[in-house]
């Protein structure tokens, strides 16, 4: 099988490896679509330390090719969404369903023709969901896990800062969780249009208008009940705090580079009783996110597809901020 191996920097090689053979409790999946995540781009840019060589890609779907002993053979031929990692099953994070934080976490890269996974990590697609959109299940699960970490305030105004994939998925899921008014801020017109399609009541171009003035006009000076920072920039997290109402919530969706520091006045947070929190990884939300995907209207968020042998070009495209989501299609989905 072919595998795209990251070699450090912006270098990839396409390598031939033996086809994986499933052991007990395992399946082999032919990868149909694998999304390039912002953290993949940041890894290539050196912002997230990770040793090379490594097979990246943790947002993927496929079709079950082969099953191992103890796995229902009827899974063969089923299209599935894949949870890309698994833990030791014994540590505190694993017992809490937080395998991403397991010190022994195994991550199975999706930028390859095939992936070998535990059978528990693959989930048949809901009716009507195509495999390319199904590759959004993992990022949707991360967004949903963050929103499930708090109770959505009644009649909530939710501001999302950043209209990349994570911001737009957060917007769509916040609507499903009961937000009354949705506001999105992003300087890219294409992303603001996508936000409107997903139900945003107002969109803001922060390069042309003052976000604070617009938000305060919309909320009669209160600020947002929930502000979701979906870029991963400490200065925008500080701005999020300033835009949050008394006793409101700041939800960290974007992942800031390791070593980032937060420039804010802690007394401001304590005096206004603002809660700041975030979730790393999908937690236990993957199946719930997958079930919601067909009803979210997010099919058009996948804006570019590249074959496996053009992965370096695909990463350059994603890093340039073109479109919303770039996917690799090893099987030509």
Short mmCIF file of C-alpha atoms in Angstrom, two decimals:
data_model
loop_
_atom_site.label_atom_id
_atom_site.label_comp_id
_atom_site.label_asym_id
_atom_site.label_seq_id
_atom_site.Cartn_x
_atom_site.Cartn_y
_atom_site.Cartn_z
CA UNK A 1 0.00 0.00 0.00
CA UNK A 2 1.03 3.64 -0.46
CA UNK A 3 1.67 5.86 2.54
CA UNK A 4 2.46 9.59 2.62
CA UNK A 5 5.21 9.96 5.20
CA UNK A 6 6.02 13.36 6.66
CA UNK A 7 9.79 13.77 6.81
CA UNK A 8 10.03 17.09 8.62
CA UNK A 9 9.48 20.64 7.44
CA UNK A 10 7.31 20.62 4.34
CA UNK A 11 8.79 17.38 2.98
CA UNK A 12 6.71 14.28 2.27
CA UNK A 13 7.56 11.00 0.58
CA UNK A 14 5.17 8.48 -0.94
CA UNK A 15 6.30 5.08 0.33
CA UNK A 16 5.27 1.51 -0.43
CA UNK A 17 4.57 -0.58 2.67
CA UNK A 18 3.14 -4.09 3.10
CA UNK A 19 -0.62 -4.23 3.43
CA UNK A 20 -1.64 -4.47 7.09
CA UNK A 21 -3.17 -7.71 8.34
CA UNK A 22 -5.87 -7.47 11.02
CA UNK A 23 -5.31 -9.25 14.30
CA UNK A 24 -7.94 -10.20 16.83
CA UNK A 25 -10.41 -7.36 17.33
CA UNK A 26 -9.01 -5.30 14.44
CA UNK A 27 -10.11 -4.15 11.00
CA UNK A 28 -8.34 -2.88 7.91
CA UNK A 29 -9.96 0.18 6.32
CA UNK A 30 -9.41 1.45 2.78
CA UNK A 31 -9.17 5.21 3.34
CA UNK A 32 -11.57 7.16 1.12
CA UNK A 33 -11.10 10.69 2.47
CA UNK A 34 -8.73 12.22 5.04
CA UNK A 35 -8.91 15.87 6.02
CA UNK A 36 -5.93 18.13 6.62
CA UNK A 37 -6.38 19.60 10.10
CA UNK A 38 -4.95 22.91 11.24
CA UNK A 39 -2.80 21.00 13.71
CA UNK A 40 -1.36 18.99 10.79
CA UNK A 41 -0.41 22.26 9.11
CA UNK A 42 1.05 23.60 12.35
CA UNK A 43 3.10 20.41 12.75
CA UNK A 44 4.60 20.88 9.29
CA UNK A 45 5.29 24.53 10.16
CA UNK A 46 7.12 23.50 13.35
CA UNK A 47 4.58 25.04 15.73
CA UNK A 48 3.63 21.68 17.29
CA UNK A 49 6.74 19.66 18.12
CA UNK A 50 6.50 16.12 16.73
CA UNK A 51 9.32 13.83 15.67
CA UNK A 52 9.59 12.83 12.02
CA UNK A 53 9.09 10.52 10.20
CA UNK A 54 5.38 10.29 10.92
CA UNK A 55 2.14 9.53 9.07
CA UNK A 56 -0.17 12.45 9.72
CA UNK A 57 -3.93 12.67 9.24
CA UNK A 58 -6.50 12.10 11.97
CA UNK A 59 -9.76 12.99 10.20
CA UNK A 60 -10.74 10.15 7.92
CA UNK A 61 -13.36 7.79 6.64
CA UNK A 62 -13.22 4.67 4.52
CA UNK A 63 -14.62 1.27 3.74
CA UNK A 64 -13.82 -1.87 5.74
CA UNK A 65 -11.59 -4.12 3.68
CA UNK A 66 -10.91 -6.97 6.11
CA UNK A 67 -11.78 -8.03 9.66
CA UNK A 68 -9.79 -9.95 12.22
CA UNK A 69 -10.80 -12.71 14.61
CA UNK A 70 -13.73 -11.81 16.83
CA UNK A 71 -15.00 -9.02 14.56
CA UNK A 72 -18.31 -9.36 12.73
CA UNK A 73 -17.39 -10.19 9.09
CA UNK A 74 -20.51 -8.34 7.95
CA UNK A 75 -18.52 -5.14 8.47
CA UNK A 76 -16.58 -5.88 5.29
CA UNK A 77 -17.72 -3.47 2.59
CA UNK A 78 -19.33 -1.05 5.07
CA UNK A 79 -18.44 2.62 4.80
CA UNK A 80 -17.24 3.88 8.16
CA UNK A 81 -16.00 6.96 9.98
CA UNK A 82 -12.80 6.31 11.89
CA UNK A 83 -11.64 7.33 15.34
CA UNK A 84 -7.93 7.71 14.62
CA UNK A 85 -6.42 6.88 17.99
CA UNK A 86 -6.76 4.58 20.96
CA UNK A 87 -5.28 4.45 24.44
CA UNK A 88 -4.06 1.91 26.93
CA UNK A 89 -7.54 1.54 28.44
CA UNK A 90 -6.19 1.59 32.00
CA UNK A 91 -5.08 5.14 32.86
CA UNK A 92 -7.28 7.92 34.23
CA UNK A 93 -7.73 9.69 30.87
CA UNK A 94 -8.80 6.41 29.22
CA UNK A 95 -11.25 5.62 32.01
CA UNK A 96 -12.75 9.07 31.51
CA UNK A 97 -12.99 8.56 27.74
CA UNK A 98 -10.15 10.99 26.99
CA UNK A 99 -7.84 8.76 24.95
CA UNK A 100 -6.15 11.79 23.34
CA UNK A 101 -4.50 12.49 26.70
CA UNK A 102 -3.34 8.90 27.30
CA UNK A 103 0.44 8.78 27.66
CA UNK A 104 0.42 5.57 25.58
CA UNK A 105 -2.00 6.87 22.94
CA UNK A 106 -1.55 5.21 19.54
CA UNK A 107 -2.36 7.47 16.58
CA UNK A 108 -3.07 5.79 13.26
CA UNK A 109 -2.38 8.17 10.38
CA UNK A 110 -4.97 8.52 7.66
CA UNK A 111 -2.76 9.85 4.85
CA UNK A 112 -2.39 6.34 3.50
CA UNK A 113 -4.28 3.92 1.32
CA UNK A 114 -5.15 1.72 4.30
CA UNK A 115 -5.36 1.95 8.08
CA UNK A 116 -5.30 -0.78 10.72
CA UNK A 117 -7.61 0.02 13.63
CA UNK A 118 -9.39 -1.61 16.55
CA UNK A 119 -12.92 -2.52 15.49
CA UNK A 120 -14.26 -0.23 18.23
CA UNK A 121 -12.75 2.73 16.36
CA UNK A 122 -14.87 2.36 13.21
CA UNK A 123 -18.52 3.39 12.98
CA UNK A 124 -20.88 2.74 10.05
CA UNK A 125 -22.04 5.92 8.36
CA UNK A 126 -25.57 7.16 9.02
CA UNK A 127 -27.99 6.93 6.12
CA UNK A 128 -27.41 9.66 3.56
CA UNK A 129 -23.89 10.62 4.69
CA UNK A 130 -21.21 10.48 2.01
CA UNK A 131 -17.65 9.42 2.94
CA UNK A 132 -16.05 12.81 2.20
CA UNK A 133 -18.41 14.64 4.56
CA UNK A 134 -17.97 11.77 7.03
CA UNK A 135 -14.29 12.72 7.29
CA UNK A 136 -15.55 15.76 9.23
CA UNK A 137 -16.76 13.51 12.07
CA UNK A 138 -13.54 13.79 14.07
CA UNK A 139 -13.29 17.61 14.04
CA UNK A 140 -17.05 17.82 14.65
CA UNK A 141 -16.60 15.56 17.67
CA UNK A 142 -13.88 17.86 19.04
CA UNK A 143 -16.21 20.86 18.65
CA UNK A 144 -19.13 19.01 20.20
CA UNK A 145 -17.01 17.85 23.14
CA UNK A 146 -16.13 21.48 23.86
CA UNK A 147 -19.76 22.59 23.71
CA UNK A 148 -20.86 19.70 25.91
CA UNK A 149 -18.45 20.84 28.62
CA UNK A 150 -20.96 23.51 29.71
CA UNK A 151 -24.69 24.08 29.69
CA UNK A 152 -25.81 26.39 26.91
CA UNK A 153 -27.42 29.45 28.58
CA UNK A 154 -31.09 30.00 27.73
CA UNK A 155 -31.62 32.30 24.74
CA UNK A 156 -27.85 32.44 24.33
CA UNK A 157 -25.96 34.75 22.02
CA UNK A 158 -22.91 32.82 20.80
CA UNK A 159 -19.99 34.59 19.12
CA UNK A 160 -17.54 32.47 17.13
CA UNK A 161 -14.21 34.12 16.34
CA UNK A 162 -12.70 32.40 13.32
CA UNK A 163 -14.56 30.90 10.37
CA UNK A 164 -12.30 28.00 9.51
CA UNK A 165 -13.67 24.48 9.70
CA UNK A 166 -13.64 24.31 13.50
CA UNK A 167 -15.38 27.65 13.84
CA UNK A 168 -18.06 26.77 11.31
CA UNK A 169 -18.69 23.35 12.86
CA UNK A 170 -18.90 24.98 16.28
CA UNK A 171 -21.42 27.46 14.90
CA UNK A 172 -23.60 24.71 13.44
CA UNK A 173 -23.43 22.61 16.60
CA UNK A 174 -24.11 25.58 18.88
CA UNK A 175 -27.31 26.12 16.94
CA UNK A 176 -28.29 22.49 17.54
CA UNK A 177 -27.57 22.93 21.25
CA UNK A 178 -30.02 25.79 21.59
CA UNK A 179 -28.18 29.03 20.86
CA UNK A 180 -30.69 31.74 19.89
CA UNK A 181 -28.38 34.21 18.14
CA UNK A 182 -25.21 33.21 16.28
CA UNK A 183 -22.51 35.70 15.30
CA UNK A 184 -19.33 34.86 13.40
CA UNK A 185 -16.25 37.02 12.87
CA UNK A 186 -13.79 36.29 10.06
CA UNK A 187 -12.02 38.49 7.49
CA UNK A 188 -12.60 36.00 4.63
CA UNK A 189 -15.79 36.60 2.66
CA UNK A 190 -16.15 32.94 1.63
CA UNK A 191 -16.18 31.88 5.27
CA UNK A 192 -18.73 34.52 6.22
CA UNK A 193 -20.98 33.27 3.42
CA UNK A 194 -20.61 29.73 4.73
CA UNK A 195 -21.56 30.93 8.22
CA UNK A 196 -24.74 32.48 6.88
CA UNK A 197 -25.65 29.21 5.17
CA UNK A 198 -25.19 27.44 8.49
CA UNK A 199 -27.54 29.80 10.31
CA UNK A 200 -25.47 32.77 11.48
CA UNK A 201 -27.69 35.74 12.28
CA UNK A 202 -24.84 38.21 11.84
CA UNK A 203 -21.35 38.06 10.33
CA UNK A 204 -18.54 40.52 10.92
CA UNK A 205 -15.46 41.35 8.88
CA UNK A 206 -13.01 42.42 11.62
CA UNK A 207 -10.77 44.05 9.01
CA UNK A 208 -13.53 46.50 8.08
CA UNK A 209 -15.60 47.03 11.21
CA UNK A 210 -15.06 46.97 14.97
CA UNK A 211 -16.17 43.61 16.32
CA UNK A 212 -16.80 44.95 19.80
CA UNK A 213 -19.01 47.80 18.54
CA UNK A 214 -21.03 45.42 16.37
CA UNK A 215 -21.47 42.83 19.13
CA UNK A 216 -22.48 45.40 21.74
CA UNK A 217 -25.03 46.85 19.34
CA UNK A 218 -26.49 43.39 18.82
CA UNK A 219 -26.60 42.59 22.55
CA UNK A 220 -27.54 46.03 23.94
CA UNK A 221 -24.16 46.37 25.60
CA UNK A 222 -24.15 43.01 27.40
CA UNK A 223 -21.69 41.05 25.32
CA UNK A 224 -22.02 37.43 24.24
CA UNK A 225 -23.14 34.68 26.57
CA UNK A 226 -20.61 32.34 24.98
CA UNK A 227 -17.53 33.30 22.95
CA UNK A 228 -15.80 30.49 21.03
CA UNK A 229 -12.23 31.29 19.97
CA UNK A 230 -11.65 29.03 16.97
CA UNK A 231 -8.33 30.29 15.63
CA UNK A 232 -5.77 29.42 18.28
CA UNK A 233 -4.25 32.86 18.95
CA UNK A 234 -3.71 34.16 22.48
CA UNK A 235 -4.56 37.74 21.49
CA UNK A 236 -7.93 36.55 20.20
CA UNK A 237 -8.53 34.62 23.43
CA UNK A 238 -7.93 37.87 25.32
CA UNK A 239 -10.36 39.61 22.98
CA UNK A 240 -12.86 36.83 23.63
CA UNK A 241 -12.74 37.52 27.35
CA UNK A 242 -13.38 41.23 26.73
CA UNK A 243 -16.44 40.40 24.60
CA UNK A 244 -18.00 38.00 27.11
CA UNK A 245 -20.83 39.17 29.34
CA UNK A 246 -20.81 38.94 33.13
CA UNK A 247 -20.74 35.26 34.20
CA UNK A 248 -20.33 34.20 30.57
CA UNK A 249 -18.24 31.46 29.01
CA UNK A 250 -15.12 31.50 26.84
CA UNK A 251 -14.77 28.22 24.92
CA UNK A 252 -11.30 27.47 23.55
CA UNK A 253 -11.82 25.71 20.23
CA UNK A 254 -8.64 26.68 18.42
CA UNK A 255 -5.39 25.11 19.62
CA UNK A 256 -2.70 27.70 20.34
CA UNK A 257 0.91 26.69 19.65
CA UNK A 258 2.78 25.14 22.54
CA UNK A 259 4.33 27.78 24.79
CA UNK A 260 1.65 30.42 24.12
CA UNK A 261 0.88 32.81 26.95
CA UNK A 262 -2.41 34.56 27.59
CA UNK A 263 -2.28 38.40 27.72
CA UNK A 264 -5.17 39.33 30.01
CA UNK A 265 -5.95 40.81 33.40
CA UNK A 266 -6.90 37.96 35.72
CA UNK A 267 -8.84 40.34 37.95
CA UNK A 268 -11.06 41.10 34.97
CA UNK A 269 -11.83 37.38 34.67
CA UNK A 270 -12.48 36.97 38.38
CA UNK A 271 -14.47 40.17 38.88
CA UNK A 272 -16.77 39.41 35.93
CA UNK A 273 -16.89 35.70 36.87
CA UNK A 274 -16.00 34.50 33.39
CA UNK A 275 -15.37 30.80 32.89
CA UNK A 276 -12.60 29.87 30.46
CA UNK A 277 -12.31 26.27 29.36
CA UNK A 278 -11.51 23.97 26.53
CA UNK A 279 -11.43 20.32 25.55
CA UNK A 280 -8.53 18.63 23.78
CA UNK A 281 -9.63 15.93 21.38
CA UNK A 282 -12.95 14.27 20.74
CA UNK A 283 -13.54 12.83 24.21
CA UNK A 284 -16.63 10.64 24.13
CA UNK A 285 -18.46 12.72 21.50
CA UNK A 286 -17.52 10.91 18.27
CA UNK A 287 -20.66 8.81 17.82
CA UNK A 288 -22.95 11.70 18.73
CA UNK A 289 -21.17 14.00 16.29
CA UNK A 290 -21.34 11.41 13.52
CA UNK A 291 -25.08 10.98 14.07
CA UNK A 292 -25.58 14.75 13.82
CA UNK A 293 -23.52 15.30 10.66
CA UNK A 294 -26.28 14.53 8.11
CA UNK A 295 -28.50 17.22 9.65
CA UNK A 296 -25.92 20.01 9.97
CA UNK A 297 -25.71 21.02 6.31
CA UNK A 298 -21.90 21.01 6.27
CA UNK A 299 -21.32 19.13 3.00
CA UNK A 300 -20.09 22.26 1.21
CA UNK A 301 -17.36 22.88 3.78
CA UNK A 302 -15.06 20.47 1.91
CA UNK A 303 -13.72 22.81 -0.76
CA UNK A 304 -10.69 21.00 -2.21
CA UNK A 305 -9.63 17.41 -2.85
CA UNK A 306 -6.16 16.10 -3.70
CA UNK A 307 -4.87 12.59 -4.44
CA UNK A 308 -2.34 11.08 -2.05
CA UNK A 309 0.64 11.67 -4.35
CA UNK A 310 -0.07 15.43 -4.33
CA UNK A 311 -0.06 15.74 -0.56
CA UNK A 312 2.67 18.41 -0.44
CA UNK A 313 0.60 20.56 -2.80
CA UNK A 314 -2.48 19.90 -0.67
CA UNK A 315 -0.68 21.09 2.47
CA UNK A 316 0.48 24.25 0.71
CA UNK A 317 -3.12 24.87 -0.35
CA UNK A 318 -4.41 24.36 3.20
CA UNK A 319 -1.64 26.48 4.75
CA UNK A 320 -2.52 29.36 2.40
CA UNK A 321 -6.00 29.47 3.95
CA UNK A 322 -7.74 28.69 0.67
CA UNK A 323 -11.28 27.43 1.10
CA UNK A 324 -12.50 25.77 4.25
CA UNK A 325 -11.40 22.13 4.30
CA UNK A 326 -8.85 20.35 2.14
CA UNK A 327 -9.03 16.56 1.97
CA UNK A 328 -6.76 13.84 0.66
CA UNK A 329 -8.55 11.09 -1.29
CA UNK A 330 -6.26 8.02 -1.43
CA UNK A 331 -8.98 5.94 -3.11
CA UNK A 332 -10.25 8.75 -5.32
CA UNK A 333 -13.48 9.41 -3.41
#
